[in-house]
Structures are given as structure tokens and as C-alpha cells.
XYZ file of C-alpha atoms in Angstrom:
406
model
C -18.424 102.241 38.597
C -14.937 102.990 39.218
C -13.595 106.024 37.424
C -10.346 105.197 35.880
C -7.816 107.837 36.777
C -4.926 109.236 34.600
C -2.713 108.276 37.330
C -3.588 104.715 37.059
C -2.798 104.319 33.422
C -0.025 106.933 33.814
C 2.935 104.333 33.800
C 4.103 103.220 30.452
C 6.846 104.954 28.246
C 10.683 106.040 27.728
C 14.777 105.226 29.287
C 18.434 105.968 28.296
C 20.603 104.689 25.612
C 23.616 105.937 27.659
C 25.457 103.348 29.861
C 23.562 100.455 28.150
C 26.870 98.852 26.612
C 27.981 98.200 29.928
C 27.303 94.489 30.765
C 24.348 94.127 33.289
C 24.947 91.938 36.411
C 22.217 89.271 36.419
C 20.836 88.172 39.850
C 21.798 84.589 41.069
C 18.636 82.958 39.672
C 18.789 85.033 36.594
C 14.890 85.587 36.597
C 15.319 89.351 36.571
C 17.899 91.878 35.381
C 18.134 95.762 35.078
C 20.700 97.491 32.907
C 22.996 99.636 34.914
C 21.151 102.743 36.328
C 21.390 105.895 34.403
C 21.234 109.242 36.235
C 19.316 112.415 35.344
C 19.674 115.706 37.080
C 16.911 117.656 38.448
C 17.187 121.430 39.424
C 16.877 120.885 43.188
C 17.887 118.703 46.051
C 16.315 116.557 48.620
C 13.725 114.783 46.416
C 10.626 113.334 47.866
C 8.250 111.853 45.576
C 7.885 110.596 41.761
C 4.947 110.248 39.434
C 4.576 109.192 35.978
C 2.287 110.611 33.178
C 2.014 111.354 29.636
C 2.422 115.370 30.090
C 3.193 116.429 26.684
C 0.886 114.206 24.647
C 3.378 112.436 22.703
C 2.599 108.779 23.984
C 6.123 108.835 26.046
C 5.868 108.439 29.754
C 7.222 111.445 31.399
C 8.009 112.153 35.256
C 7.034 114.592 37.658
C 9.497 114.935 40.683
C 8.953 117.083 43.926
C 11.972 118.022 45.856
C 13.086 120.526 48.409
C 13.752 122.065 50.925
C 17.544 121.895 50.417
C 20.453 123.729 48.801
C 18.138 124.765 45.871
C 14.487 125.888 45.277
C 11.455 124.073 46.362
C 10.117 122.793 42.944
C 8.274 120.111 40.903
C 10.194 119.251 38.112
C 8.821 117.701 35.142
C 10.894 115.700 33.025
C 10.142 114.648 29.269
C 10.663 111.012 28.031
C 12.221 110.463 24.563
C 10.934 106.573 24.183
C 14.606 105.399 24.394
C 14.431 105.388 28.149
C 16.130 109.009 28.357
C 14.986 112.097 30.367
C 15.429 115.691 30.115
C 14.263 118.264 32.821
C 11.973 120.661 30.740
C 10.293 122.922 33.641
C 10.514 123.405 37.377
C 7.406 124.887 39.158
C 8.124 126.688 42.312
C 5.991 125.331 45.560
C 5.603 126.410 49.170
C 8.413 125.204 51.508
C 9.066 121.490 51.056
C 6.915 119.983 48.346
C 6.100 116.284 49.279
C 3.649 114.092 48.088
C 2.356 113.981 44.431
C -0.464 112.542 42.249
C -1.438 112.858 38.874
C -4.932 112.532 37.394
C -7.254 114.489 34.941
C -9.058 117.226 37.433
C -10.710 119.256 34.653
C -11.819 116.588 31.941
C -9.775 117.721 29.130
C -8.136 114.435 29.044
C -4.770 115.898 29.933
C -3.056 114.615 33.391
C -2.877 117.271 36.024
C -0.747 117.251 39.205
C -1.666 118.002 43.062
C 1.342 118.495 45.237
C 1.773 118.920 48.890
C 3.664 121.459 50.380
C 4.235 123.560 53.459
C 5.171 123.248 56.890
C 3.071 125.061 60.219
C 2.933 127.955 57.874
C 1.639 128.334 54.121
C 0.499 124.354 54.035
C -1.110 123.833 50.813
C -1.904 121.338 48.075
C -0.988 122.864 44.753
C -3.199 122.110 41.762
C -1.296 122.410 38.282
C -3.439 121.783 35.342
C -1.713 120.336 32.317
C -1.482 122.174 29.065
C -0.785 119.207 26.962
C 1.500 121.131 24.776
C 4.916 119.655 23.615
C 6.538 121.169 26.233
C 4.659 119.505 28.831
C 3.558 122.834 30.633
C 1.285 123.369 33.560
C -0.742 126.151 34.806
C -1.134 126.812 38.503
C -4.639 126.831 39.273
C -5.664 126.603 42.737
C -3.891 126.394 46.521
C -5.931 124.485 48.807
C -5.258 125.129 52.440
C -4.534 121.930 54.333
C -3.692 120.865 58.052
C 0.050 121.118 59.232
C 2.633 119.450 57.101
C 0.810 117.912 54.348
C 2.802 114.980 53.470
C 0.985 112.563 50.734
C -2.153 112.707 48.325
C -4.032 110.315 46.745
C -6.970 110.597 43.889
C -9.927 108.768 42.980
C -13.647 109.586 42.377
C -14.993 109.208 46.200
C -18.648 110.345 45.687
C -19.420 108.720 42.281
C -20.148 112.086 40.284
C -17.154 111.295 37.750
C -14.896 114.380 39.104
C -11.634 113.288 40.504
C -11.549 113.960 44.340
C -8.363 114.407 46.696
C -7.400 112.852 50.065
C -4.498 114.303 51.698
C -2.692 113.101 54.879
C -1.072 115.545 57.159
C 1.801 114.720 59.460
C 1.429 117.285 62.220
C -2.193 118.170 62.689
C -5.204 117.651 60.465
C -5.343 113.629 59.741
C -6.942 112.866 56.723
C -8.766 115.510 54.570
C -11.045 115.140 51.677
C -11.471 117.634 49.021
C -14.124 116.996 46.688
C -13.706 118.234 42.920
C -16.039 120.082 40.774
C -14.663 119.039 37.469
C -13.061 121.921 36.362
C -9.889 121.935 38.427
C -11.125 123.461 41.550
C -12.148 121.607 44.625
C -14.237 122.158 47.818
C -12.727 123.069 51.132
C -11.056 120.098 52.930
C -13.417 117.891 55.222
C -11.664 115.987 58.111
C -12.273 112.277 58.225
C -13.668 111.367 61.793
C -10.821 109.101 63.524
C -7.861 109.670 61.493
C -5.845 111.437 64.125
C -2.437 113.074 63.083
C 1.108 111.834 62.452
C 0.276 110.644 58.677
C 2.928 109.471 56.878
C 1.182 108.207 53.546
C -1.976 107.486 51.686
C -3.488 105.138 49.474
C -6.686 104.433 47.618
C -8.208 100.780 47.393
C -11.245 98.883 47.026
C -11.438 96.834 50.193
C -14.903 95.620 50.974
C -16.649 94.935 47.584
C -19.064 97.713 47.534
C -17.698 99.951 44.892
C -17.004 102.801 46.706
C -13.383 104.077 47.026
C -11.766 103.322 50.420
C -8.446 104.682 52.103
C -5.395 103.279 53.843
C -3.605 105.796 55.990
C -0.083 105.158 57.090
C 1.005 106.609 60.157
C 3.447 106.445 63.408
C 1.463 103.567 64.680
C 0.808 101.428 61.524
C -2.079 101.491 59.192
C -5.734 102.517 59.605
C -8.593 101.737 57.066
C -11.263 103.976 56.187
C -14.214 102.694 54.253
C -15.705 104.774 51.589
C -19.566 105.440 51.809
C -19.935 106.542 48.234
C -20.853 110.168 49.218
C -17.237 111.740 49.743
C -17.329 110.640 53.556
C -15.525 107.708 55.090
C -16.140 105.232 58.299
C -13.437 103.866 60.304
C -12.524 100.303 59.254
C -9.792 98.885 61.189
C -5.924 98.520 61.669
C -3.668 96.762 59.150
C 0.021 96.208 59.233
C 1.895 95.325 62.469
C 1.399 98.589 64.638
C 4.880 100.323 63.924
C 5.817 103.391 62.313
C 4.747 102.853 58.585
C 6.736 105.144 55.910
C 4.877 104.067 52.977
C 1.833 102.331 51.721
C 0.712 100.874 48.505
C -2.630 98.729 47.309
C -2.749 95.948 44.802
C -4.134 92.246 44.517
C -0.667 90.361 45.198
C -2.182 87.178 45.352
C -4.548 87.586 42.307
C -7.769 86.443 44.235
C -9.639 89.563 43.250
C -9.126 91.439 46.546
C -7.054 94.376 47.364
C -3.850 93.728 49.608
C -1.681 96.260 51.313
C 1.931 96.337 51.538
C 3.736 98.875 53.694
C 7.261 100.038 54.244
C 8.187 100.081 58.110
C 10.764 102.764 58.759
C 12.678 101.628 61.522
C 11.707 97.870 61.608
C 13.490 97.401 58.351
C 10.933 95.380 56.865
C 8.015 95.147 54.184
C 4.756 94.227 55.727
C 1.985 92.411 53.660
C -1.894 92.572 54.916
C -4.122 89.911 52.584
C -7.492 91.440 51.627
C -10.340 89.345 52.805
C -12.770 91.660 50.297
C -14.958 92.158 53.156
C -12.595 95.316 54.414
C -10.693 93.149 56.869
C -7.287 91.705 56.457
C -5.003 88.444 57.433
C -1.639 89.224 58.369
C 0.813 88.415 55.835
C 4.507 87.954 55.422
C 7.002 90.261 56.818
C 10.291 90.601 54.455
C 13.284 92.157 56.326
C 15.432 94.368 53.839
C 17.081 96.976 55.787
C 16.810 100.606 57.300
C 14.677 103.420 55.871
C 12.656 101.860 53.293
C 11.308 104.810 51.873
C 8.655 103.846 48.983
C 7.030 100.814 47.553
C 4.772 99.960 44.648
C 2.916 96.761 43.896
C 3.352 96.102 40.153
C 4.029 93.186 37.794
C 7.755 93.748 37.320
C 9.420 90.283 36.018
C 8.201 88.560 33.042
C 5.731 86.079 34.900
C 2.228 87.055 35.588
C 2.354 87.661 39.373
C 2.497 90.736 40.900
C 5.591 91.838 42.646
C 6.628 94.560 45.328
C 9.244 97.232 44.561
C 11.111 99.042 47.460
C 13.056 101.985 47.513
C 15.841 101.173 50.069
C 17.516 104.314 51.213
C 20.295 103.212 53.383
C 21.110 100.382 50.882
C 21.410 102.663 47.704
C 19.104 100.089 46.032
C 15.815 99.240 44.608
C 14.612 96.028 46.123
C 12.402 93.823 44.251
C 10.176 91.020 45.826
C 8.939 88.774 43.294
C 5.512 87.170 43.617
C 5.777 83.416 43.468
C 1.999 82.772 42.770
C -0.735 82.519 45.593
C 0.514 84.122 48.864
C 4.177 83.062 48.212
C 7.014 85.566 47.680
C 10.469 84.649 46.503
C 13.631 86.346 48.282
C 14.343 89.909 47.719
C 16.852 90.997 44.859
C 18.479 94.272 45.074
C 19.712 96.563 42.313
C 22.024 99.560 42.593
C 19.685 102.913 42.209
C 21.633 105.853 42.979
C 22.733 107.283 46.545
C 19.803 107.159 48.944
C 16.725 106.801 47.041
C 13.771 108.661 48.156
C 10.861 106.930 46.144
C 10.183 104.832 43.402
C 7.747 104.674 40.254
C 7.180 101.675 37.664
C 6.647 102.288 34.121
C 7.767 101.148 30.440
C 10.033 103.758 29.625
C 11.750 102.629 26.636
C 8.890 100.928 24.766
C 9.648 97.399 25.010
C 6.709 96.433 26.931
C 8.795 95.360 30.068
C 8.783 97.169 33.450
C 11.537 99.559 34.178
C 11.973 101.699 37.316
C 12.534 105.441 38.332
C 13.861 106.376 41.413
C 14.879 109.874 42.420
C 17.847 109.819 44.968
C 19.143 112.315 47.533
C 22.840 112.403 46.567
C 23.668 113.230 50.322
C 21.529 116.236 49.960
C 23.518 117.761 47.082
C 22.268 118.145 43.593
C 19.415 115.725 43.134
C 18.949 112.944 40.248
C 16.579 110.464 39.204
C 17.934 107.222 38.727
C 16.314 105.035 35.522
C 16.753 101.368 35.334
C 15.540 99.626 32.476
C 14.602 95.939 32.425
C 16.680 93.536 30.304
C 14.198 91.489 28.594
C 14.227 87.494 29.552
C 16.077 85.801 27.001
C 14.350 83.359 24.404
C 13.854 79.577 25.567
C 15.679 76.804 23.850
C 13.589 73.721 23.117
C 15.689 70.825 22.513
C 14.653 68.178 19.899
C 16.180 65.294 18.374
C 18.121 66.708 15.337
C 18.767 70.057 16.652
C 17.232 72.644 18.667
C 14.885 75.854 18.141
C 14.617 79.096 19.777
C 11.163 80.065 20.616
C 9.837 83.465 22.473
C 9.448 83.272 26.132
C 5.949 83.068 27.099
C 5.451 86.158 28.974
C 2.928 88.486 30.410
C 4.622 92.051 29.414
C 3.938 94.933 31.476
C 1.341 96.409 32.670
């Protein structure tokens, strides 16, 4: 049975009141609107990744942002949410040079979300394990530093060997391929074990359930596209096959985009300027899907239900366009035209959550600000208006029939 991770349920809670009196600009078809973005400063530059979680146990979603190297320290910033959509940085934890990938899950069975962050280059490359204290300040305590390959760039969490403990998969860029760290359930992990055939030049990694055997599988993004690895249920993996279109892939995400019960893959190709979908067949193989051209330097993407229908969507952090781009699912394997929303200067990553408690999906995107002091841009969704039902003798307004996020 699949273990439900803190990282999977860590996308619901708070955003800003400041700036909401500005009139939001609706897209041409009026189907999805966000309020103007509100920036919140973090104590470093060059943000790389962001995750959401309930870090101070108050039912309001918080954020963790990895950033550096740059003009300031290399840190993981903890930003506490206030349920109105506002955030304030409360703590910043120093890491090895250049923190990048982040994931959140409960590593020690205390029901408090923890963090894993990859950092370092050729020297001192590591996965920092930060265990959450669950106090009002959202504090973490450094618990372990796990040696990795060279330039660890991304990390994902799940239970890979069915022992109920959270494990980690780390993608290394220069050397080391994919490494698996089996968790002991107390915040410590076994030494990393290599996944045969994973090679090098990794850029991202994600967990999925691709072949119906209830073992967690992996999709590894690299300079030549995507490679899947099928979990064997004991913490080891066998090579699956290729997905995507074979070009340098910056980011990858997994979800059931066509709602057929099978996990699909969406990826962002860095230099081909497009988002590419691979439809899962449920047997570990994939059918090529649509390629949606957006623009250069697509840095991150997520599959989530964003607008008010029941169809999953894809949101992309479009760095060169300074935008969040939403590609709406239209039912089945149909996608609507992309909608773009201002998101700050050079957004580096994106996470989806209900940040203001209205049960509609909002967006958080850390942005580079040309390498100066970094910010997190918060975009709260404007709920759709009620439908007007016309009758003889007048009209009455009824609530929109929607499926709130998540």
C-alpha cells in the first residue's frame, strides 16, 4: 500500500491582503484569473526551489525556499503563512554551497513535516536533513548530512521498500546518476545506493506509479530527455524506458492529467521552449502527447487542478517571460491554450497551494530579480463569479458548480 507523504498533502493554506485592491486583469476567455502578484523577500539571492508544508503546526500553509549561491548566504528560508495569503521569513538555515532541490515529508514518524535539501558541487556535496520541531516558529534542527554524487540537483521522497519509512531519491548532475537513500524512520538514512543505468547529467527527478504494481517508480530528467525506472518494491529499480522527446529537460512532474487512472508525465524542455506530455498506459510505457510551445527557459512545472473545473492542469515557471503559464486541461487528452500571468522577474520554481483559505488553488514562485535580493511572488486566484440562471419573471444567482482545490 502506498504511504501518503507529508509532501503530497503539503499544498493548502495562506496569501496577501496587500495589493488586492488593484483590479485583476482577466484572461480573454475569463476562465481563470489571479490577483496581481505580491512579493515577499527572502534573505538570499538566486532561488532554486520551493515547497509548501505545515511547518509550524497552525493549519496555515508555509513555504521553504532554497537559494544561493549569489550575493548573500546559501540558505533554506522558512516563510510562515498567515492564512490571508501573506508570508514572512522566520528562519534561514545555512547550507553547503548552492542549495537546490527540496522535498518535504515526515522522516521520523512524529507527524511533523521535515525537509531534505541538496547542496554542494564537486566538494562537500550533500543532502541536508532538517527535522521539523513543529513549534510556533516553524523551527528545524539539522539532523544529518548525506554524502552524494557531484552536483546533486534534485530530490524526491516516497517509501521505496514498503517498510513505512520515507526514503529519498537524489538526482546528481555531474557524477553519480540517481542515488537511493533508504530511511530508518528516525530521521537517519542508509548510505546512498546507485540506480543502474541512470548515468549522469541529471536535472530533476520525480516519483510516480507507472505500471500498476503498487511499487513507487521514478522518472529521471537529464540532458537527453527522460528515463523511467521501475521500482521492485525492495528499494531497488530496473530501467524502464524513455519518455519525453529526447531533448535537454529542465524539470519533470507526474500526475493523472487525462484522469484515466494512469500516471502521466509532463516535462519542460529548456532550449526547445516547450512543455511536453507523455500519456501513461498503466503498464510502465507511455504514448507521446502534445508539445506546447511557451518560450525559453521553462524552469519548473507542476500538474495540479488550478481552475474551477474538474480537469487537472499544468503550471509552468517561465523564466524569460517573467510569468507563470497555466495550460488548462479540457477533459480527456485535450489541453487549452496557455494563459500567462505576471510572476516577478525570472521565476525559478513554482508550487501550488491554497494560501488564503478560500479552497481555490494559488501559486508561489520564487524569482531571481536579476540576481539581486530574491523574493517569492504569491498569486492568489480570483474565485469564479456565480452563474446567472435566467427565468421568466427575473433571474437568480446560484453558486458556481466547481471542484475546489485540491
